[in-house]
Coordinates of C-alpha atoms in Angstrom, one line a residue:
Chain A
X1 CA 102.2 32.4 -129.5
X2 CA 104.0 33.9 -132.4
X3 CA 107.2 34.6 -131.1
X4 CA 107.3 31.6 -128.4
X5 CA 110.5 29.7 -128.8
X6 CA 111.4 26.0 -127.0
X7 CA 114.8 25.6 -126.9
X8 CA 116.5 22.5 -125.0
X9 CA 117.3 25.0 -122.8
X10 CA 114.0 26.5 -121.7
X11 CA 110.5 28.2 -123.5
X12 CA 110.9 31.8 -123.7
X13 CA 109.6 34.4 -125.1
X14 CA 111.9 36.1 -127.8
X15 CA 111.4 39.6 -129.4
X16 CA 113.8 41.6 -131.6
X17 CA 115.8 44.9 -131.4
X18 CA 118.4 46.8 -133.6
X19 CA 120.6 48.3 -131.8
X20 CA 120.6 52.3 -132.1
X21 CA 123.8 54.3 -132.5
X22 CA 122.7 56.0 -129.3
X23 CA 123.7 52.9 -127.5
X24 CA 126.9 52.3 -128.6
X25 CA 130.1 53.6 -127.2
X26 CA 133.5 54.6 -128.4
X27 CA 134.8 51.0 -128.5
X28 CA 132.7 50.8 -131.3
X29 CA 129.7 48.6 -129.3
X30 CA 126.9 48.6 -127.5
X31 CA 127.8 50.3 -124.1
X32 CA 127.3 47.5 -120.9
X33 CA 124.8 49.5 -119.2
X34 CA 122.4 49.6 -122.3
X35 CA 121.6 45.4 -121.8
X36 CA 119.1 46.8 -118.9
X37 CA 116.9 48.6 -121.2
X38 CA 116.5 45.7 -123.7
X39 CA 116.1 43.4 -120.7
X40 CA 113.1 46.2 -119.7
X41 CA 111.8 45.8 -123.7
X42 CA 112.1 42.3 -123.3
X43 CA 110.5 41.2 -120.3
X44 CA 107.4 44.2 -121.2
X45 CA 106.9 42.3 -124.6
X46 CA 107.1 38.8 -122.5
X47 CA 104.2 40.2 -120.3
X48 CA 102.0 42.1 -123.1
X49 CA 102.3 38.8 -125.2
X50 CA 100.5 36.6 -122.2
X51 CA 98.1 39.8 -121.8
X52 CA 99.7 41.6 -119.1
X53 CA 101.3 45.3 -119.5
X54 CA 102.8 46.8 -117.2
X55 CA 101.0 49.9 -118.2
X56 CA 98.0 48.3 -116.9
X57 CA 99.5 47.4 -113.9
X58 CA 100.5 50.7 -113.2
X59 CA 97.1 52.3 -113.4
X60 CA 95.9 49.6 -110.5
X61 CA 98.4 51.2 -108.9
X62 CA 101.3 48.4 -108.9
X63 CA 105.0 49.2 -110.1
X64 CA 107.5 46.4 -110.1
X65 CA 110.8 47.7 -109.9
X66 CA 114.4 45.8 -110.1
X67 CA 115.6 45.3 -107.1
X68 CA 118.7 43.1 -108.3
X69 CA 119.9 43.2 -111.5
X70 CA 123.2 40.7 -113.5
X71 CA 124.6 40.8 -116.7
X72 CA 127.1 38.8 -118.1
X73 CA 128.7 39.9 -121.8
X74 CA 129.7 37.2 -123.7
X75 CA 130.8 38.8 -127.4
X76 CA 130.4 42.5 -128.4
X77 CA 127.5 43.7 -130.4
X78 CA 127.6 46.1 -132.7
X79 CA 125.5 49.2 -134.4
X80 CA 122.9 48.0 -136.5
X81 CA 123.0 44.6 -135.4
X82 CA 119.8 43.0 -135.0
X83 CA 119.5 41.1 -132.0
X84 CA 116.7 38.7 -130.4
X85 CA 116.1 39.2 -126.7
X86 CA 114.9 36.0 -125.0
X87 CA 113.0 36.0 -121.9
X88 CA 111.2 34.0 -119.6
X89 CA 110.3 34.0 -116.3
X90 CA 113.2 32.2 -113.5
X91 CA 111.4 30.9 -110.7
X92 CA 107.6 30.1 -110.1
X93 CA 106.5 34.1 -109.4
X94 CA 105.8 34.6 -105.5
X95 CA 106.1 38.1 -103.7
X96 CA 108.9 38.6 -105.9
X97 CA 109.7 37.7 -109.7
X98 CA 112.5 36.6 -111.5
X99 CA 113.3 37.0 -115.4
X100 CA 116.2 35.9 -116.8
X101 CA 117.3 36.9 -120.3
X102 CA 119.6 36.3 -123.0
X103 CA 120.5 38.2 -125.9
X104 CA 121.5 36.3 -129.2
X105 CA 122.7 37.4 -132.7
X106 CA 122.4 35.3 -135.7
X107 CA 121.6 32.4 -133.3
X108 CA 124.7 32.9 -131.0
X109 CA 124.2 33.9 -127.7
X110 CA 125.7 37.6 -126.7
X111 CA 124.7 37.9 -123.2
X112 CA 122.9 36.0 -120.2
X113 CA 121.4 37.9 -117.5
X114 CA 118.9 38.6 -115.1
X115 CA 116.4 40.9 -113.2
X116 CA 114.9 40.3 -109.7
X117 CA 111.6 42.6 -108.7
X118 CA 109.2 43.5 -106.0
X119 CA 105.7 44.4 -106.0
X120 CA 105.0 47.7 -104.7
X121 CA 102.9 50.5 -104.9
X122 CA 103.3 53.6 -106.3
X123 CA 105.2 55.2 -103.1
X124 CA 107.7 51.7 -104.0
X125 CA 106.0 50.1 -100.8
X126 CA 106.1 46.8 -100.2
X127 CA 102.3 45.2 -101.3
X128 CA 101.4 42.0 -102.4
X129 CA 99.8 41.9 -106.3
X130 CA 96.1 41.4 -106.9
X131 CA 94.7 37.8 -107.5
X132 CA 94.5 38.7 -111.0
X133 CA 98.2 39.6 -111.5
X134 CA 99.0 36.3 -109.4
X135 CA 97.2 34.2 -111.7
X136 CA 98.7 35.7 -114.7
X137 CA 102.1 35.4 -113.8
X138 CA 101.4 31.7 -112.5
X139 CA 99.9 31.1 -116.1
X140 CA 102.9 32.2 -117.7
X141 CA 105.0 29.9 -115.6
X142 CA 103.1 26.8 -116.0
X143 CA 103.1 27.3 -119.8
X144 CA 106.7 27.8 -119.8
X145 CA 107.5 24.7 -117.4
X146 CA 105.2 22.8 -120.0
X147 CA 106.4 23.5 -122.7
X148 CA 109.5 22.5 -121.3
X149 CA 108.3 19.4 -121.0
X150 CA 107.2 18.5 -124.3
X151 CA 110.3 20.5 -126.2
Chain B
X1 CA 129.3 84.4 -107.3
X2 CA 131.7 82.0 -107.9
X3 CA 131.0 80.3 -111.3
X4 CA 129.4 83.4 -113.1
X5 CA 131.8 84.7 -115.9
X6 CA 131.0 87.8 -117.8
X7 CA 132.8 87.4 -121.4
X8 CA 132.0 90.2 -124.3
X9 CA 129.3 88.4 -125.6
X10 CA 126.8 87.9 -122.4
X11 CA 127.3 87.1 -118.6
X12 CA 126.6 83.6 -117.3
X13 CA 126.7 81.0 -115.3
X14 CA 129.5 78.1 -116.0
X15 CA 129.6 74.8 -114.9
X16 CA 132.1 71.7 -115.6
X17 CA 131.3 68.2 -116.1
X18 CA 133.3 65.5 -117.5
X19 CA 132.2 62.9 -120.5
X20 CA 131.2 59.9 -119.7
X21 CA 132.2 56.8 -121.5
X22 CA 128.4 56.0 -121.4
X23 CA 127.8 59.4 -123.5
X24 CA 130.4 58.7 -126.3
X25 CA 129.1 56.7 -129.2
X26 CA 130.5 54.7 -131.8
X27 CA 132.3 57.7 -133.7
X28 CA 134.4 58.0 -130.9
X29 CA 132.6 61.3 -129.7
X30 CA 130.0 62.0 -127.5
X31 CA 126.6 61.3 -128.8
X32 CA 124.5 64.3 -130.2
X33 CA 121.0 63.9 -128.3
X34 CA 123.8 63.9 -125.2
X35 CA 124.1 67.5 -125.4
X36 CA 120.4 67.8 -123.9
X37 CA 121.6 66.1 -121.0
X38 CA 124.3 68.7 -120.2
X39 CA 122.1 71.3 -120.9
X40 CA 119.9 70.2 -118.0
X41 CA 122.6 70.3 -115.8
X42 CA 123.7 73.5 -116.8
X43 CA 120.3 75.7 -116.3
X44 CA 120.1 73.1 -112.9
X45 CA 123.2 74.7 -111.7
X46 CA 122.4 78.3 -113.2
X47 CA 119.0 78.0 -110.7
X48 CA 120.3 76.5 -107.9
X49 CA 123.7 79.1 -107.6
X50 CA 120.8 82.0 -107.5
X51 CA 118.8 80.0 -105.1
X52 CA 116.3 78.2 -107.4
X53 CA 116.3 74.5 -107.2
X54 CA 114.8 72.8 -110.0
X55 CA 113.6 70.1 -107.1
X56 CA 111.9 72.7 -104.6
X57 CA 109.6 73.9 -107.7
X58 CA 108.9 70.9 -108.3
X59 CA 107.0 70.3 -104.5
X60 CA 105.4 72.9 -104.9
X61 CA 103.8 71.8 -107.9
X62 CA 105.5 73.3 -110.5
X63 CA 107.1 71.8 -113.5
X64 CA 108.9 73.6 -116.4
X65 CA 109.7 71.2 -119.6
X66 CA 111.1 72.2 -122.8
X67 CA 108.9 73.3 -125.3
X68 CA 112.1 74.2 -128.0
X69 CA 115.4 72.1 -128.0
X70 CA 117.8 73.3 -130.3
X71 CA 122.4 72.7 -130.2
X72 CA 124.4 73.6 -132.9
X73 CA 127.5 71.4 -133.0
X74 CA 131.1 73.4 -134.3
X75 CA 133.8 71.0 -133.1
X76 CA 132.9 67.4 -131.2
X77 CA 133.9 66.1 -127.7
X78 CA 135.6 63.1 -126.4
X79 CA 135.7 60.9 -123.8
X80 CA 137.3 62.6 -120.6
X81 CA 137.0 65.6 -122.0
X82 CA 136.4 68.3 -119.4
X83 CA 133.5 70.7 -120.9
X84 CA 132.4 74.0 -119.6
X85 CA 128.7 74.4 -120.0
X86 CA 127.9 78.2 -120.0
X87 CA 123.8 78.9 -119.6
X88 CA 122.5 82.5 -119.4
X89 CA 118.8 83.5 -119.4
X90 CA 118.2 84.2 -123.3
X91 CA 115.1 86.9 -122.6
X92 CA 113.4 88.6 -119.7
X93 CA 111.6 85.8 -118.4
X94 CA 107.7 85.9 -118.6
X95 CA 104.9 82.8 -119.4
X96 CA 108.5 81.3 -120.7
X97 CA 111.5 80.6 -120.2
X98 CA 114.7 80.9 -122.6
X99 CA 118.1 79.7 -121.3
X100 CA 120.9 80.1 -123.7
X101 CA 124.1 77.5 -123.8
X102 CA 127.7 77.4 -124.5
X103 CA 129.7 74.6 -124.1
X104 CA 133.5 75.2 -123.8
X105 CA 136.7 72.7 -123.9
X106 CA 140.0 74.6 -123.4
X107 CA 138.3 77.5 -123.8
X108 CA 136.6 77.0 -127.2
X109 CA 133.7 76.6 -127.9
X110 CA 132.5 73.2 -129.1
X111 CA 128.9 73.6 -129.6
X112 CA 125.8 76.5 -128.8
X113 CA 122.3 76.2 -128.1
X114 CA 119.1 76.7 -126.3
X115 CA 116.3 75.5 -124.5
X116 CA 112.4 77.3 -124.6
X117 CA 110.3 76.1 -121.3
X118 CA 107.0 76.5 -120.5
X119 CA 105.7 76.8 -116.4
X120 CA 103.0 73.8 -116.5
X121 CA 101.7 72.5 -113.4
X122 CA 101.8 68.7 -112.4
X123 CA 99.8 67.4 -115.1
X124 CA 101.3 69.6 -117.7
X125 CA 99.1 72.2 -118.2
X126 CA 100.1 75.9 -118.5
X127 CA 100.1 77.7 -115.2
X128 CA 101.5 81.1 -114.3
X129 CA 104.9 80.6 -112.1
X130 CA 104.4 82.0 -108.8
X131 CA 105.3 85.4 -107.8
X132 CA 108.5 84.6 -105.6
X133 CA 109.5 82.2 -108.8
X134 CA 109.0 84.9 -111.3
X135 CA 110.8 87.7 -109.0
X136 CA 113.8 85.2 -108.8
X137 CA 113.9 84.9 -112.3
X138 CA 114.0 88.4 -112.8
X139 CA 116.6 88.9 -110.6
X140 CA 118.8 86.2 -112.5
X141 CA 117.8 88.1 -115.7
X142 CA 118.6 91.9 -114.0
X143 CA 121.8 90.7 -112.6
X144 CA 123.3 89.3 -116.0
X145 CA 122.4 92.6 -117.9
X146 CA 123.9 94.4 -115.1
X147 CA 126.9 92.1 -115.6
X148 CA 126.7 92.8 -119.3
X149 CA 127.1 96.4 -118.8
X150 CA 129.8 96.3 -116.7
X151 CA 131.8 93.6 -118.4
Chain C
X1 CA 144.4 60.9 -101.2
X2 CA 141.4 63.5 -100.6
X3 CA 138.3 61.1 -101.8
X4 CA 139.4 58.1 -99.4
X5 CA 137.8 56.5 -97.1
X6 CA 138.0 53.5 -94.5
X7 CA 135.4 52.5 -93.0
X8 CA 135.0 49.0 -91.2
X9 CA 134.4 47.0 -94.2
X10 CA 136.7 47.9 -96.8
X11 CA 139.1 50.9 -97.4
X12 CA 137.6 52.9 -100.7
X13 CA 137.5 55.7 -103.5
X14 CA 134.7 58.2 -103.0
X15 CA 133.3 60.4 -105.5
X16 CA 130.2 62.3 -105.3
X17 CA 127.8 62.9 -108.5
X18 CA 124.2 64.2 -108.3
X19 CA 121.0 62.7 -110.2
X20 CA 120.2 63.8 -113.5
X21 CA 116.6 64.7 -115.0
X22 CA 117.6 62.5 -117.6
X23 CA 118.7 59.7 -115.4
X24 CA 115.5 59.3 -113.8
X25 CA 112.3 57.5 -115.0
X26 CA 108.6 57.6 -114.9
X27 CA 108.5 56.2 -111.1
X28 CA 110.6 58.9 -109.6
X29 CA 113.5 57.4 -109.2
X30 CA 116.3 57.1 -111.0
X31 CA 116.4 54.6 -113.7
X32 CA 118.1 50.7 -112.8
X33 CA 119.9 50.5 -116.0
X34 CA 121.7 54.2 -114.6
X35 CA 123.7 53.0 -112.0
X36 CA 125.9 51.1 -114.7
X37 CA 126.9 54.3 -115.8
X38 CA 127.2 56.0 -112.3
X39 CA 129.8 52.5 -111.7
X40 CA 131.7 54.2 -114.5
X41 CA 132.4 57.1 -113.4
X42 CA 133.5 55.6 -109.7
X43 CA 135.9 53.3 -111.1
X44 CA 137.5 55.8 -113.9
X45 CA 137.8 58.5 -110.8
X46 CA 139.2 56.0 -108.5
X47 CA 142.0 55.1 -111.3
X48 CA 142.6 58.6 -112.0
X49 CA 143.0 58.8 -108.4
X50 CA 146.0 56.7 -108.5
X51 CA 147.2 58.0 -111.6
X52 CA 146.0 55.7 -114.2
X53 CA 143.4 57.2 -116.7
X54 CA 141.3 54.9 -119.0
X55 CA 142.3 57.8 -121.6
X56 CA 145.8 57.0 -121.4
X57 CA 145.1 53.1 -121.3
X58 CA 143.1 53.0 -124.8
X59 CA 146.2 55.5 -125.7
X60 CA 148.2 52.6 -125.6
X61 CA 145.6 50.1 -127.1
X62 CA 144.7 48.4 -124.2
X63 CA 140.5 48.7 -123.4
X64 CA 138.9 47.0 -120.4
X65 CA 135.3 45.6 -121.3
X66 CA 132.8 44.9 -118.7
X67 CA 132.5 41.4 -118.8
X68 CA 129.7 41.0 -116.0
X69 CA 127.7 43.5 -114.3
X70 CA 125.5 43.4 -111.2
X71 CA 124.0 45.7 -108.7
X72 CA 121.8 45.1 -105.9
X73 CA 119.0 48.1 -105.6
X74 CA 118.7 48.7 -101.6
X75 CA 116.6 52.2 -101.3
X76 CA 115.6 54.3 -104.6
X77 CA 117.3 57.6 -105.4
X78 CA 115.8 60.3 -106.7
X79 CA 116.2 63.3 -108.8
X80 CA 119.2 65.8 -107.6
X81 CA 119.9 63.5 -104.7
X82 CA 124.0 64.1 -104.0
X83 CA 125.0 60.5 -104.5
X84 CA 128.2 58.8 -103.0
X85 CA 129.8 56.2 -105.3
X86 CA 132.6 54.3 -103.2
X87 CA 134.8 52.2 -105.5
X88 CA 137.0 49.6 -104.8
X89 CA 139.6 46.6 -106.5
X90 CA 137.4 43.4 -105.1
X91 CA 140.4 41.4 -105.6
X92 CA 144.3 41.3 -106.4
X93 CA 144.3 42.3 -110.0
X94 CA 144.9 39.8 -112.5
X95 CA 144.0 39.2 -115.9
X96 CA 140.5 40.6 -115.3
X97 CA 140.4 43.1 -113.1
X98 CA 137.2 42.9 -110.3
X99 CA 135.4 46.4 -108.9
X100 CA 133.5 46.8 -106.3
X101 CA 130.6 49.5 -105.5
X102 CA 128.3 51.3 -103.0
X103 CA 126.4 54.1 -103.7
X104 CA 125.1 55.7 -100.9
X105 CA 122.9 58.8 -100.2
X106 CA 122.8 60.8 -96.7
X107 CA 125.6 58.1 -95.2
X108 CA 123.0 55.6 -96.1
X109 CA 123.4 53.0 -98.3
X110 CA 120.9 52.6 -101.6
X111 CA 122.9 49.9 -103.5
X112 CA 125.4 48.0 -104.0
X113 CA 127.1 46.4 -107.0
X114 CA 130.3 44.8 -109.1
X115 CA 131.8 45.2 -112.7
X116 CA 134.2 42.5 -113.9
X117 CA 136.8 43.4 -116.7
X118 CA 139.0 41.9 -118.9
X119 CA 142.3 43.3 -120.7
X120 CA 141.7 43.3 -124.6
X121 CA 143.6 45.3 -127.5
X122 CA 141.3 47.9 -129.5
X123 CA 140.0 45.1 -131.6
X124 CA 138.5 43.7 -127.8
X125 CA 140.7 40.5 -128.1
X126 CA 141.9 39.3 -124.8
X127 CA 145.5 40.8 -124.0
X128 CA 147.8 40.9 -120.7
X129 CA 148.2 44.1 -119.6
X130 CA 151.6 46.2 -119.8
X131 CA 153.5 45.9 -116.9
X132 CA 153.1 49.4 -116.1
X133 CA 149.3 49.1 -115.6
X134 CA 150.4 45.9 -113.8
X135 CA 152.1 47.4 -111.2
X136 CA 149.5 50.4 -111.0
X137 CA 147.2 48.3 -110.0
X138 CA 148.7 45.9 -107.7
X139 CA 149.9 49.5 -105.7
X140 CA 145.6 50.4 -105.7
X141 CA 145.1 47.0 -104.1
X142 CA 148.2 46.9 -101.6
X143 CA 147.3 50.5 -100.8
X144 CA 143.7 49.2 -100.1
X145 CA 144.3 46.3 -98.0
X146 CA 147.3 47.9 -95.6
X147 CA 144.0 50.8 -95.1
X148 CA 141.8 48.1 -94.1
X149 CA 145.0 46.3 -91.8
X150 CA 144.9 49.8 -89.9
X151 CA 141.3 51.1 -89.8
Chain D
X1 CA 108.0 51.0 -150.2
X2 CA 105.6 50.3 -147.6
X3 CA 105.8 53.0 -144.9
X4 CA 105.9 55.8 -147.2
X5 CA 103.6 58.0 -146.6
X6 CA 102.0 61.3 -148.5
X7 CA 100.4 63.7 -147.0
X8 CA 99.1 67.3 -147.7
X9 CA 102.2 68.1 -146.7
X10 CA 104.5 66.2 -147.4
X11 CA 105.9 62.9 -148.1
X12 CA 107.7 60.8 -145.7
X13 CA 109.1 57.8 -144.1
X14 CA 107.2 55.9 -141.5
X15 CA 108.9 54.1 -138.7
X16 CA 106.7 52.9 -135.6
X17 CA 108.7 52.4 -132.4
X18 CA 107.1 52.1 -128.9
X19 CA 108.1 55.0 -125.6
X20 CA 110.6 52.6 -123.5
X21 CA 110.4 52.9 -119.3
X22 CA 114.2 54.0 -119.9
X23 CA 113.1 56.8 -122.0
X24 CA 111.0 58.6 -119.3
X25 CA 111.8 61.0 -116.3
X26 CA 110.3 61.6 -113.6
X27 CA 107.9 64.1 -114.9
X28 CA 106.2 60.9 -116.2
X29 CA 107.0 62.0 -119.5
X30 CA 109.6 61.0 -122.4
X31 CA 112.6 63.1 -121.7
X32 CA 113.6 65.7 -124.1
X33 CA 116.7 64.3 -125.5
X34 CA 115.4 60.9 -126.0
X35 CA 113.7 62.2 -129.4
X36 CA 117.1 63.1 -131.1
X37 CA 117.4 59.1 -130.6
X38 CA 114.1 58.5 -132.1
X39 CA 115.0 61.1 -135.2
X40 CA 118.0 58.6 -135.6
X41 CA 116.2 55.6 -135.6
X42 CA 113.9 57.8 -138.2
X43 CA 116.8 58.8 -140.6
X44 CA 118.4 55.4 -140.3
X45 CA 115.5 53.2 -141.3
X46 CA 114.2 55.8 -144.2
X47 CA 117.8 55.5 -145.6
X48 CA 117.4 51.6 -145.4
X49 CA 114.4 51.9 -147.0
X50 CA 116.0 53.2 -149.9
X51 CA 118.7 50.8 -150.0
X52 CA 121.5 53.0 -148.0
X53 CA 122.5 51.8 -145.1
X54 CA 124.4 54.2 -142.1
X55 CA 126.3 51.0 -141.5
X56 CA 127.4 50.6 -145.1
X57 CA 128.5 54.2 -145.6
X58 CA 130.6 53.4 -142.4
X59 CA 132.6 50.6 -144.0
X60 CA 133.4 52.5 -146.9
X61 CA 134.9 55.2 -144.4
X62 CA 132.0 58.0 -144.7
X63 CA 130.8 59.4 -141.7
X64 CA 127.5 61.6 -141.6
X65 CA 127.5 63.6 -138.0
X66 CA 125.1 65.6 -136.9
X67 CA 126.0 69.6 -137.1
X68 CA 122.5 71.2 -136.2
X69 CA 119.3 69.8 -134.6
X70 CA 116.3 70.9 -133.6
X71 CA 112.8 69.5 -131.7
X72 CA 109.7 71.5 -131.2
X73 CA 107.4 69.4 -128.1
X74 CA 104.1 69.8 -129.4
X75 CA 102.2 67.0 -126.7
X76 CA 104.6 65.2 -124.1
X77 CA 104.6 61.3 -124.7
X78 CA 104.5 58.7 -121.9
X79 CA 105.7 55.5 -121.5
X80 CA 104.5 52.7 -124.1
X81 CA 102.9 54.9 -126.2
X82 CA 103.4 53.3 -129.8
X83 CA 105.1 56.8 -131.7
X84 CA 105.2 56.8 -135.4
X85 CA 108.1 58.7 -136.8
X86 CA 107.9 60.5 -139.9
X87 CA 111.2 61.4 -142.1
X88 CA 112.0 62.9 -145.0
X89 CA 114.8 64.8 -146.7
X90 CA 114.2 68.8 -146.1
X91 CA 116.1 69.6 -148.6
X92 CA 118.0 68.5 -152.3
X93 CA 121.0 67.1 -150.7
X94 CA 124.4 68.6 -151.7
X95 CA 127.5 68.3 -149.0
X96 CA 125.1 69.0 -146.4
X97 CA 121.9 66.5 -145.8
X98 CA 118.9 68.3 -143.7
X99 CA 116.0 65.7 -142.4
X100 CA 113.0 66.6 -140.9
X101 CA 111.1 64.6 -138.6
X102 CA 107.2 64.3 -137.1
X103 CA 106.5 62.4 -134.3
X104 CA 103.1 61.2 -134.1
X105 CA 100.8 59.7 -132.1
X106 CA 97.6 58.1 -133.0
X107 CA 97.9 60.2 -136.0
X108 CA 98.2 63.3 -133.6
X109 CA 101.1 65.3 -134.0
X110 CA 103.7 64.9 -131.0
X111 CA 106.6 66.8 -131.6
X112 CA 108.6 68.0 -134.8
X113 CA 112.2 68.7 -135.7
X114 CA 114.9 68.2 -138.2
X115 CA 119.0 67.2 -138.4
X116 CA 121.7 68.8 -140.5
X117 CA 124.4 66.7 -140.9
X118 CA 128.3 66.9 -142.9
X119 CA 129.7 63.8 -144.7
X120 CA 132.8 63.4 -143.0
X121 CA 135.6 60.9 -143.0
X122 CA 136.4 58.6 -139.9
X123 CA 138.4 61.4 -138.1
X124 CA 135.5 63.7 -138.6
X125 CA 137.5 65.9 -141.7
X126 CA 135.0 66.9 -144.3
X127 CA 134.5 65.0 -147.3
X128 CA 132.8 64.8 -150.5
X129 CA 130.6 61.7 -150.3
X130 CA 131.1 59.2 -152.9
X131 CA 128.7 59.6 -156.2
X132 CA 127.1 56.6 -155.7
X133 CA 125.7 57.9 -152.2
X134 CA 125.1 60.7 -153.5
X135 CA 122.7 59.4 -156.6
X136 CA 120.8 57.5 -154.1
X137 CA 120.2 60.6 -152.1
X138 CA 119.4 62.4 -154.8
X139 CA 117.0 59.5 -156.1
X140 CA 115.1 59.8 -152.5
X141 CA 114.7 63.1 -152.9
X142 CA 113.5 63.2 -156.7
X143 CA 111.0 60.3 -155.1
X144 CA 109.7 62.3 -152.0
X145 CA 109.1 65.4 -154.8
X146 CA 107.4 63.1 -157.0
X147 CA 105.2 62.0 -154.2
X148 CA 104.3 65.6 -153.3
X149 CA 103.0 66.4 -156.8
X150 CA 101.1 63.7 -157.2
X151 CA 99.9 63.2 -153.7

């Protein structure tokens, strides 16, 4: 996979942004709520890279919203700056999944975070996922845990 | 009713809000597709001070998105700034809906507009508004031309 | 002070906002990267509250990034829900200042959440903070904790 | 250049960008004032194209806000839809710069609309824009003629 990276740190999947003037602030950088939509764009391009979209999931009938979600800024960015957002799944997915993120530029790390969600349906009740979903999700893992293991 | 103001250009309905830190950008100002935002709460507030929720037309099926988006920015807005958003219906309202904006600081006026909506229901397709919907409307539209005459 | 409020837990700011259109998404509900933004406004009304405004502190040249962010999503809001956002200092203020938040809707709570600053200069590099804004603060949290000694 | 289009009607600046779940509301639909972020993203890349970058006119003290804008919602947009955004300079640039925009979507037209913007200094006071900026405007727009005659 194109844009699969293995780090010492962990396999993840990375995917690149500029950041928009529209989500800076007046201290001149990106404003703190804004990481959670390119945590959304990176963990949708994670999924549509191992064949899963959330698009699809959605017409089954499934939503997976955030039920926790962590941020922690390390350096500013800026307009225009072109940043990678790295993402890979935290934990072996169960009822509930785990993606953890960070956020580099030019190869320096920016931000860490994370985002916790639940399967539901589309009324945000609790359900479990189909097989299909399951087995997805645990392909992505294993790949990520193996590659881990040969990086 | 409390927030209407009849000036000698038109009569409408006024509402304050503050800026956000999270709708300034990196000029220092708020952002321009921002505006859009305010808007909505303005004709939201215009509706629900004559008894029209937004929210209650929406259950019963009804949806009314903007068709025509259009601000004209004459002096720009900063963080904390307390802004006055004046909204007035912009024609007798019929298949659509025009609501006219003015947004104040101080008293003067930092930017105009308007919005053009179209009654759709659920899945977007035109529909004609109810009759208790369109009678409301006209009574919005009878009561500021009343106001105009009088002002 | 009007917007205060002690309940068992903690002794707090409260400030009500209502859900924007613009702040929700294509579940219903309002988006999870909004209530960063929501977090804002609660902490900049509780300063103002006691008498410090973030306007006045970037006057001066001091700005206070977000450093880390979290929230935990308990029940989803929706469109022109009347949200509570209770704010308050999670811990004597030192050189990064610790906020604490619930947002609740109907008495009930729908999440809960922290942002973490530090002090910088305009150029966001780490400064202490006058004595002034010192003092300003160390009144919010004395004020805060004698509430919670007599509630 | 790459993503230059010509059309019939005119020629233009292509920029793909994909519909974000943060970009949606409720009624399932891109929100209204998410495209005056897309028209950015538009302008900004078409002006890279060219060589001129938003960010470059910013360091040498030039700002370009927006003083007018304008979208017309042909077809809503939903959530990952891949857009294609089409610019182009609306007019011989003089102090004033007017862009127009398409939005597409598999080749279907989505929405249009167009900016007017000032060249301004850093505290937002007119300014006559430097003559190399404004050669390179002029050159795009020379180029987009060009391409209309021939196309």
């Amino acid at each position: 996979m194109n844009n699969e990276v293995s780090s010492g740190q962990f396999s993840a999947f990375e995917y690149e942004i500029r950041v928009r003037y529209a989500e800076t602030d007046a201290m001149g950088i990106a404003y703190n709520g804004q990481y959670f939509t390119w945590f959304e764009v990176g963990r949708t391009e994670m999924l549509r890279a191992y064949g899963l979209t959330y698009c699809e999931m959605e017409k089954i009938g499934l939503r997976l919203p955030v039920i926790e979600a962590n941020v922690k800024y390390v350096q500013p960015v800026h307009y225009d700056d072109v940043l990678t957002i790295r993402s890979r799944l935290g934990a072996k997915p169960g009822v509930r999944v785990r993606i953890h993120y960070e956020i580099l530029k030019d190869g320096e790390l920016t931000a860490t975070g994370f985002t916790e969600h639940a399967f539901t349906d589309k009324d945000l009740q609790p359900v479990r996922p189909t097989r299909h979903i399951r087995e997805m999700l645990t392909t992505i893992w294993n790949q990520s845990q193996q590659n881990d293991n040969e990086g």
